[in-house]
mmCIF file of C-alpha atoms and ligand atoms in Angstrom:
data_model
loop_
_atom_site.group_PDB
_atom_site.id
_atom_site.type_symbol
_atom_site.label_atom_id
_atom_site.label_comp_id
_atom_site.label_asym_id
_atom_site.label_seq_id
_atom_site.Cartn_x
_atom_site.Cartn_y
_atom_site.Cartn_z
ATOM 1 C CA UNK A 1 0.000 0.000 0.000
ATOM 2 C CA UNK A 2 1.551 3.519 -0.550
ATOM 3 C CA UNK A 3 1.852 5.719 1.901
ATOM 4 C CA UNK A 4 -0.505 9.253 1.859
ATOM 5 C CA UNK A 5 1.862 12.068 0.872
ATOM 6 C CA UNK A 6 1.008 16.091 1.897
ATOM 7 C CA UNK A 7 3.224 18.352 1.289
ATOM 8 C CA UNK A 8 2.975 22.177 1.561
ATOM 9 C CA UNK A 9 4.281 24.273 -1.209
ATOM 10 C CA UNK A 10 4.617 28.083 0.641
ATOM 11 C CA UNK A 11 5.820 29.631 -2.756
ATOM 12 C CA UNK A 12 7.221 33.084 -1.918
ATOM 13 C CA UNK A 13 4.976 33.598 0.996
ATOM 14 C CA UNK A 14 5.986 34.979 4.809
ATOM 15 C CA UNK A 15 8.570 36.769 6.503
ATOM 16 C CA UNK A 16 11.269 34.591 8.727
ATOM 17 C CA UNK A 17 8.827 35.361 11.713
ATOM 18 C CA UNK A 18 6.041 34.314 10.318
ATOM 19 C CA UNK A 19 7.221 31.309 8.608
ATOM 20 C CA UNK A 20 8.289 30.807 12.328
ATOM 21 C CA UNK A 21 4.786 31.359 14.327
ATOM 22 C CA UNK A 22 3.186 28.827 11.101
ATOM 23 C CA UNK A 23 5.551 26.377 11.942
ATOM 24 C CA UNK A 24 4.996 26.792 16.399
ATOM 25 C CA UNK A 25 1.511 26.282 15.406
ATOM 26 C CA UNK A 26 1.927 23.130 12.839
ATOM 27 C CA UNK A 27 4.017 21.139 14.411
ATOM 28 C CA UNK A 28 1.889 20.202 17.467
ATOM 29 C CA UNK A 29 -0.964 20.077 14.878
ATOM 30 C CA UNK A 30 0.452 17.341 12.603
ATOM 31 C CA UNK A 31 1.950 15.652 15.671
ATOM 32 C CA UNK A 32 -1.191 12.835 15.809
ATOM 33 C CA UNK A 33 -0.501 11.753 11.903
ATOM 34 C CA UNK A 34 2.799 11.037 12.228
ATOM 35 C CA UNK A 35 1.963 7.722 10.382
ATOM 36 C CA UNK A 36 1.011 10.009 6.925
ATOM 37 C CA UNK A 37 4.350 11.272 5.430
ATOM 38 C CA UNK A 38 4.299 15.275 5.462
ATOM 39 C CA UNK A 39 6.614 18.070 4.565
ATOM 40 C CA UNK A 40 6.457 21.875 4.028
ATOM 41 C CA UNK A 41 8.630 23.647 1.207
ATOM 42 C CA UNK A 42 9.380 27.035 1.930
ATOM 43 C CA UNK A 43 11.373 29.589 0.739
ATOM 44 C CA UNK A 44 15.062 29.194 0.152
ATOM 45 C CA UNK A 45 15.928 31.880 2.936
ATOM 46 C CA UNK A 46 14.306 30.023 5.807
ATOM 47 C CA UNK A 47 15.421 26.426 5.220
ATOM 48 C CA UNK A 48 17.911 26.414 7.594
ATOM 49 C CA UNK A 49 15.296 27.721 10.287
ATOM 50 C CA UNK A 50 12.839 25.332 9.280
ATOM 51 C CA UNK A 51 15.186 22.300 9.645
ATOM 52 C CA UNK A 52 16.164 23.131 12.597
ATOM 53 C CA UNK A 53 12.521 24.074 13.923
ATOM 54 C CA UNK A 54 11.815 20.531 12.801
ATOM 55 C CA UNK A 55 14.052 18.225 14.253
ATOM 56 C CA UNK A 56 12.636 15.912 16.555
ATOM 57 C CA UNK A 57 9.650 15.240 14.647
ATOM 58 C CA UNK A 58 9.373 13.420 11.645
ATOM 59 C CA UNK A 59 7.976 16.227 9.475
ATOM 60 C CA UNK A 60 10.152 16.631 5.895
ATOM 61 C CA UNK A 61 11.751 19.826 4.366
ATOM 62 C CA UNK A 62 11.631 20.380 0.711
ATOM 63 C CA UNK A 63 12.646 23.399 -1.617
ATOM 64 C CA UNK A 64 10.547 24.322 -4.390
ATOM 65 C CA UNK A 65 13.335 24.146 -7.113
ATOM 66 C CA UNK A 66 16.804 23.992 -7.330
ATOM 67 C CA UNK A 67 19.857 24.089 -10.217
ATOM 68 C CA UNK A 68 21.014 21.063 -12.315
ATOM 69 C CA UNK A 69 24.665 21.839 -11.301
ATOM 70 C CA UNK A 70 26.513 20.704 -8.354
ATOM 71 C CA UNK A 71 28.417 24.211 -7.890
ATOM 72 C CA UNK A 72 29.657 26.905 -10.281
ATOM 73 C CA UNK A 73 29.390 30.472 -11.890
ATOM 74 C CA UNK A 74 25.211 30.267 -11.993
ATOM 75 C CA UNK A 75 24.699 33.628 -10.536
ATOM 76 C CA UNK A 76 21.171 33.704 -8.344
ATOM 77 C CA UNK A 77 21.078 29.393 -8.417
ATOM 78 C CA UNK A 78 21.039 27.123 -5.405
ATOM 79 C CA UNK A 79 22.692 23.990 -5.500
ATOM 80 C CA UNK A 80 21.310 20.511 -5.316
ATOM 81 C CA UNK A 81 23.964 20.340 -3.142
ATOM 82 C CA UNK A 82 23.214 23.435 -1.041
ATOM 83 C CA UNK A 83 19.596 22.271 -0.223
ATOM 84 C CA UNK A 84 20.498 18.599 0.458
ATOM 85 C CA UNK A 85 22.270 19.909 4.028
ATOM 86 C CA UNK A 86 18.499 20.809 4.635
ATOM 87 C CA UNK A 87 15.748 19.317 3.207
ATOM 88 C CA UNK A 88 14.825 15.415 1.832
ATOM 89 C CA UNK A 89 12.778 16.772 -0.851
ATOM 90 C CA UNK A 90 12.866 19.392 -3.889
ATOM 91 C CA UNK A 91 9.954 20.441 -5.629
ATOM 92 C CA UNK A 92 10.922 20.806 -9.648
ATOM 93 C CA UNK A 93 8.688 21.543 -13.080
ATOM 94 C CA UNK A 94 6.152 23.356 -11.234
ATOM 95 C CA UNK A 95 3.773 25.174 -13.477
ATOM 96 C CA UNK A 96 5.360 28.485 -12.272
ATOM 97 C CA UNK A 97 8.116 27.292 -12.943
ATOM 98 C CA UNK A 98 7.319 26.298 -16.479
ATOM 99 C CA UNK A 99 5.254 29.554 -16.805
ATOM 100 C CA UNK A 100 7.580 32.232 -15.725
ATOM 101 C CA UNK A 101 11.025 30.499 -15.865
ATOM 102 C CA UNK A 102 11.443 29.007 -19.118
ATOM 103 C CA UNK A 103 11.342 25.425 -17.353
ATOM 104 C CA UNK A 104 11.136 23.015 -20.007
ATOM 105 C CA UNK A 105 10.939 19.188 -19.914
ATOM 106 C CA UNK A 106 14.616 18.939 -20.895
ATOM 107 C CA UNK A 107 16.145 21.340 -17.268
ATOM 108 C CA UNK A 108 12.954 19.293 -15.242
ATOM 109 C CA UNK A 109 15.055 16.487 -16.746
ATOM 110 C CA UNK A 110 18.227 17.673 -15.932
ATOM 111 C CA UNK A 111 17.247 18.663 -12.361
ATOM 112 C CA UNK A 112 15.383 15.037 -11.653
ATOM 113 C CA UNK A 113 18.862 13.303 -12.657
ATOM 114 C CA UNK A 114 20.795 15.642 -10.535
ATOM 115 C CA UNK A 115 18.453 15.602 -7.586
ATOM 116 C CA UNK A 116 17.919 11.720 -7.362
ATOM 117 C CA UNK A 117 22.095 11.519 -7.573
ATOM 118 C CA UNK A 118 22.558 13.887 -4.754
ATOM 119 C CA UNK A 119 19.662 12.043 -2.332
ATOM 120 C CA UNK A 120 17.038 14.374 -2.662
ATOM 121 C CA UNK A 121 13.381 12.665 -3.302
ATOM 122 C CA UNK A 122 12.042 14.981 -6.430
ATOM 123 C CA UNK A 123 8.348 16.041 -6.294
ATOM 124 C CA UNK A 124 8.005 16.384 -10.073
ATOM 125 C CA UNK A 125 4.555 18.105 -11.333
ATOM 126 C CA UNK A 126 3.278 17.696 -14.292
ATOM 127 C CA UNK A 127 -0.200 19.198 -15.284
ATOM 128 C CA UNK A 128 -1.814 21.107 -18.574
ATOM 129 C CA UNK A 129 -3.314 24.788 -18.718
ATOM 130 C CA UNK A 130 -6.522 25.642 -18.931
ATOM 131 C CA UNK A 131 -6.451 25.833 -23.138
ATOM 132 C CA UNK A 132 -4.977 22.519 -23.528
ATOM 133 C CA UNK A 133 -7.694 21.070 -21.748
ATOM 134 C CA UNK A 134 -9.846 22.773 -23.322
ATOM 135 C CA UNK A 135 -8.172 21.653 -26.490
ATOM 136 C CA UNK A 136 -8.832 17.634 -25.589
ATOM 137 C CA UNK A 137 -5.070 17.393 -25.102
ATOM 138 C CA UNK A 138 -4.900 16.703 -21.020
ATOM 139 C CA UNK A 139 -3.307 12.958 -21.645
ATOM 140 C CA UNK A 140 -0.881 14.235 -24.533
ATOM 141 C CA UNK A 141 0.258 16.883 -22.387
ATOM 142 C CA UNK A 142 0.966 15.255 -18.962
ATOM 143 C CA UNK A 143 2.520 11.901 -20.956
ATOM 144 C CA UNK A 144 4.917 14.140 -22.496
ATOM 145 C CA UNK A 145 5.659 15.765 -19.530
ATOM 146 C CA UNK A 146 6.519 12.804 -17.539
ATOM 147 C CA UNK A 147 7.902 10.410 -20.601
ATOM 148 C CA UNK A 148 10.376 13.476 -21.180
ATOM 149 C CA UNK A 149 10.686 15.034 -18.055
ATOM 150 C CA UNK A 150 11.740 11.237 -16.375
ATOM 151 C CA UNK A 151 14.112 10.292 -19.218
ATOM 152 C CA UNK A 152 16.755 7.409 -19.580
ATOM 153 C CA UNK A 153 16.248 7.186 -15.719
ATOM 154 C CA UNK A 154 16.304 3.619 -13.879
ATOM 155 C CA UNK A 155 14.050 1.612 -12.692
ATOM 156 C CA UNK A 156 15.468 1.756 -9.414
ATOM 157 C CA UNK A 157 15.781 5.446 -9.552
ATOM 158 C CA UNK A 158 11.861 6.046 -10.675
ATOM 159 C CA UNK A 159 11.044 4.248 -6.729
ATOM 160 C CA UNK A 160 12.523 7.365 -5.349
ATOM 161 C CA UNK A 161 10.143 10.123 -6.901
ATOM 162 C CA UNK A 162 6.900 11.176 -6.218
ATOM 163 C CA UNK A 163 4.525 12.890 -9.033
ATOM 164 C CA UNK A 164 2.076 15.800 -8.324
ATOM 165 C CA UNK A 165 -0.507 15.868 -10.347
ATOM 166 C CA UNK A 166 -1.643 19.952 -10.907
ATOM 167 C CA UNK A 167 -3.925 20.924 -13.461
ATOM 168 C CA UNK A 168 -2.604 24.688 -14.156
ATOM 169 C CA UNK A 169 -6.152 26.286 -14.122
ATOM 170 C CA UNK A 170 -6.633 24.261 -10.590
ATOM 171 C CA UNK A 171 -3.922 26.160 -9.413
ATOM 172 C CA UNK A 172 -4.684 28.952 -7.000
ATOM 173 C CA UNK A 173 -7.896 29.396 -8.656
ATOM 174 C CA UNK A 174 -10.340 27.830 -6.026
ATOM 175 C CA UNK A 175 -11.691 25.634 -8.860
ATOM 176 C CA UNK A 176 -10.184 21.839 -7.654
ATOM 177 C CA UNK A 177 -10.538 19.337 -10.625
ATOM 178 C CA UNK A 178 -12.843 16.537 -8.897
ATOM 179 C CA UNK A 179 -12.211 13.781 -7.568
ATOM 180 C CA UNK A 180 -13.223 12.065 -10.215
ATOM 181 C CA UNK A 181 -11.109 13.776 -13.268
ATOM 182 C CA UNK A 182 -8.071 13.673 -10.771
ATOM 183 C CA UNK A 183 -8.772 9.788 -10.409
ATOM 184 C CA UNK A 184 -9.137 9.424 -13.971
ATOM 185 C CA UNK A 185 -5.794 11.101 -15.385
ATOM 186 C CA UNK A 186 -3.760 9.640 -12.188
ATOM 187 C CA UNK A 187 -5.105 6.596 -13.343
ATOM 188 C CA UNK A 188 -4.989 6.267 -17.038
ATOM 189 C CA UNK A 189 -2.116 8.873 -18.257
ATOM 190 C CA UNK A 190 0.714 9.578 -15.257
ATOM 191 C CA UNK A 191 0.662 5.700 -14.070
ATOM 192 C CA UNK A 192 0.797 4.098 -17.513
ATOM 193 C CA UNK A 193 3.645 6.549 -18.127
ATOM 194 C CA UNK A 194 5.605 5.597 -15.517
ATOM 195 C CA UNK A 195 4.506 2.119 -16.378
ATOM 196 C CA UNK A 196 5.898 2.875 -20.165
ATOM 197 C CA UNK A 197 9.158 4.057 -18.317
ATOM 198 C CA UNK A 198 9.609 1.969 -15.467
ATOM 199 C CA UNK A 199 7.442 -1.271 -15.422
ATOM 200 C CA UNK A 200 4.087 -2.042 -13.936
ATOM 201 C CA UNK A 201 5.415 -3.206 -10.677
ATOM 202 C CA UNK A 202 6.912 0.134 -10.083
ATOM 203 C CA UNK A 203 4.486 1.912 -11.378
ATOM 204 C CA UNK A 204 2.016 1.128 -8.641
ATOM 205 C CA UNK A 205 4.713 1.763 -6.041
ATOM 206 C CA UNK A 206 4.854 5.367 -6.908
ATOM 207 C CA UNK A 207 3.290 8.161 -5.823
ATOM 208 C CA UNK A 208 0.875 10.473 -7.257
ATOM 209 C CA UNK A 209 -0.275 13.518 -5.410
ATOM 210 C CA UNK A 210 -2.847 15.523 -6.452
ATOM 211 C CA UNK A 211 -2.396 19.480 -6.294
ATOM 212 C CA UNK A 212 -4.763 22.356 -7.359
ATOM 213 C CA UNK A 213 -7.130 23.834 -4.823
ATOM 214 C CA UNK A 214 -6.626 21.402 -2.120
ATOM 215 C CA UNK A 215 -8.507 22.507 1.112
ATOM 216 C CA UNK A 216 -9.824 20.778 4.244
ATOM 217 C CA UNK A 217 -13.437 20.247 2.324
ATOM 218 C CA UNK A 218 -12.432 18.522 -0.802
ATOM 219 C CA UNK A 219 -9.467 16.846 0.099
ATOM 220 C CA UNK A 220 -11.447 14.007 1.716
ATOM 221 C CA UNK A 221 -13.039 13.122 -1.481
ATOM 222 C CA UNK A 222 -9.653 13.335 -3.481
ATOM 223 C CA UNK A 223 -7.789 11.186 -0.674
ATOM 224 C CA UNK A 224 -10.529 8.601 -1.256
ATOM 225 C CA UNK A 225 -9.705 8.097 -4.503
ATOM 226 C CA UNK A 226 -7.110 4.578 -5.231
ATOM 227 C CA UNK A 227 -4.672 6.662 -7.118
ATOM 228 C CA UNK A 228 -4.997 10.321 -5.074
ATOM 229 C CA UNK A 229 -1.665 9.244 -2.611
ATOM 230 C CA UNK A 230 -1.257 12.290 -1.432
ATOM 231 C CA UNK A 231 -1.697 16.322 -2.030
ATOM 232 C CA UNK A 232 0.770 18.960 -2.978
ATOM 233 C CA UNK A 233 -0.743 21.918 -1.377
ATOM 234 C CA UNK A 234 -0.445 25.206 -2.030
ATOM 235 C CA UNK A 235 -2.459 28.215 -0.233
ATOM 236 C CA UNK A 236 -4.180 26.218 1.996
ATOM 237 C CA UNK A 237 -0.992 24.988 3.667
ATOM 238 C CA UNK A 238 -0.066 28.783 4.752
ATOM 239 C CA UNK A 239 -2.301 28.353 7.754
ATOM 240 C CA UNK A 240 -1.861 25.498 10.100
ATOM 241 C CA UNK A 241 -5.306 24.957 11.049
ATOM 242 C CA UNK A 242 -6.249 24.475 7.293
ATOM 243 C CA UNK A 243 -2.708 22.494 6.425
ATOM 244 C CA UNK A 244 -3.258 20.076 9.591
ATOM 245 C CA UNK A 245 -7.271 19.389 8.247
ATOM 246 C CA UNK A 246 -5.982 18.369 4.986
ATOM 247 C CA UNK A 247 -3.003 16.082 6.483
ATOM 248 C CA UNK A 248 -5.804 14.385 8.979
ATOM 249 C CA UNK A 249 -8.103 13.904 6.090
ATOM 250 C CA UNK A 250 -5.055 11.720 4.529
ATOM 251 C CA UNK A 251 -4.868 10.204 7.715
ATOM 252 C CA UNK A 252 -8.467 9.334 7.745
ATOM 253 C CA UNK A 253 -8.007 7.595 4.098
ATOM 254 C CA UNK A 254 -4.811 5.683 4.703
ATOM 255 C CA UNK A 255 -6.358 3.946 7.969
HETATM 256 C C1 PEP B 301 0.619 24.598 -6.040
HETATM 257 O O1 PEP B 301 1.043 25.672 -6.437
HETATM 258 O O2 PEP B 301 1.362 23.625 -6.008
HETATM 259 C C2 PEP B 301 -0.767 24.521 -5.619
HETATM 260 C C3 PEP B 301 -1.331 23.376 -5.663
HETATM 261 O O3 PEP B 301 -1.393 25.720 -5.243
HETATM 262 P P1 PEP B 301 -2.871 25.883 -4.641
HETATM 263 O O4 PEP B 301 -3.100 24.772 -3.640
HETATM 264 O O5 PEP B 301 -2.877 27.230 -4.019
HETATM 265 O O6 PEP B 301 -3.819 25.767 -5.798
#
């Protein structure tokens, strides 16, 4: 059985002392799931402090992006390297990313390869905009995205990541794909992708999270869903009380 996945994706959100008081209320609150894997990804300037607010519990650290290269002349780029000293996890290809970077499938690529070779679990995303959906090209998208994005990597090496699922017009919008659309593409586009990569038997090993929307009322109904493992959470994991609901609600599903 996988394990539920939530993770928390602050963007660039909070001052130091708030991303401190957040974190003085979340811990205690995600203290009673510590059986449901969670992490929060804040900004680069605070991942020391969050580390180091964390230790003792069993709540993960991830960045939201990071450079291919272990060190070098890369002006304004943090290191694989650099973000391994504090945090398990790096978020890479998110849609802002893609949108307002210039990510591409070929640097998500790039960064999987390095990430997985320096011990960091990638969260890769993978989603389609609002006109490509509306186009009828959802599944065309999201295969290329992973089929490219996961290239010429092992078997052994596709174990170690974990895919979010976010529909770019979910994102931030209030407007969640349901349950049932989530269920359907997690189902029958990212895991025969990563079947058409990796084989069936990993494959079902990995997991999918679901971002786009996710709050304390729909997450329940996502979470139910056989190939929902998890959420990648934006807004809704900037306040603890909301963040902790959704986490529970995982809880809830996984028991
Ligand atoms: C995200 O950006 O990863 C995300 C899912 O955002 P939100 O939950 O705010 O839609």
């Amino acid at each position: 059985m996988r394990k539920k996945f939530v993770a928390g994706n602050w963007k660039m959100n909070k001052t130091a002392e708030e991303a401190r008081l957040l974190l003085n209320e979340l811990i205690p609150a995600l203290e009673p799931f510590s059986h449901i894997e969670r992490a929060v990804c804040p900004p680069f300037p605070y991942l020391m402090m969050v580390r180091h607010m964390l230790e003792g519990t069993n709540i993960g650290v991830g960045a939201q992006n990071m450079h291919w290269e272990a060190s070098g002349a890369f002006t304004g780029e943090v290191s694989p390297k650099m973000i391994a000293e504090f945090c398990q996890y790096v978020i890479l290809g998110h849609s802002e990313r893609r949108t307002y970077f210039g990510e591409t499938d070929e640097t998500v690529n790039r960064k999987v390869k390095s990430a997985l070779s320096t011990g960091l679990t990638p969260i890769v995303c993978v989603g389609e905009t609002l006109a490509e959906n509306e186009a009828g090209k959802t599944a065309e998208v999201v295969w290329r995205q992973i089929t490219e994005g996961l290239k010429d990597l092992l078997p052994e090496e596709g174990l170690k990541l974990v895919i979010a699922y976010e529909p770019v017009w979910a994102i931030g919008t209030g407007r969640a794909a349901t349950a049932e659309v989530a269920q359907s593409v997690h189902a029958n586009v990212v895991r025969p992708a990563l079947a058409h990569l990796f084989g069936q038997e990993v494959a079902g090993q990995i997991r999918i999270q679901y971002g786009g929307s996710v709050t304390a009322k729909n997450a329940p109904e996502l979470f139910a869903m056989p190939d929902i493992d998890g959420a990648l959470v934006g807004g809704a994991s900037l306040k603890a009380g909301e963040f902790a609901a959704i986490v529970q609600a995982a809880a809830e599903a996984q028991a």
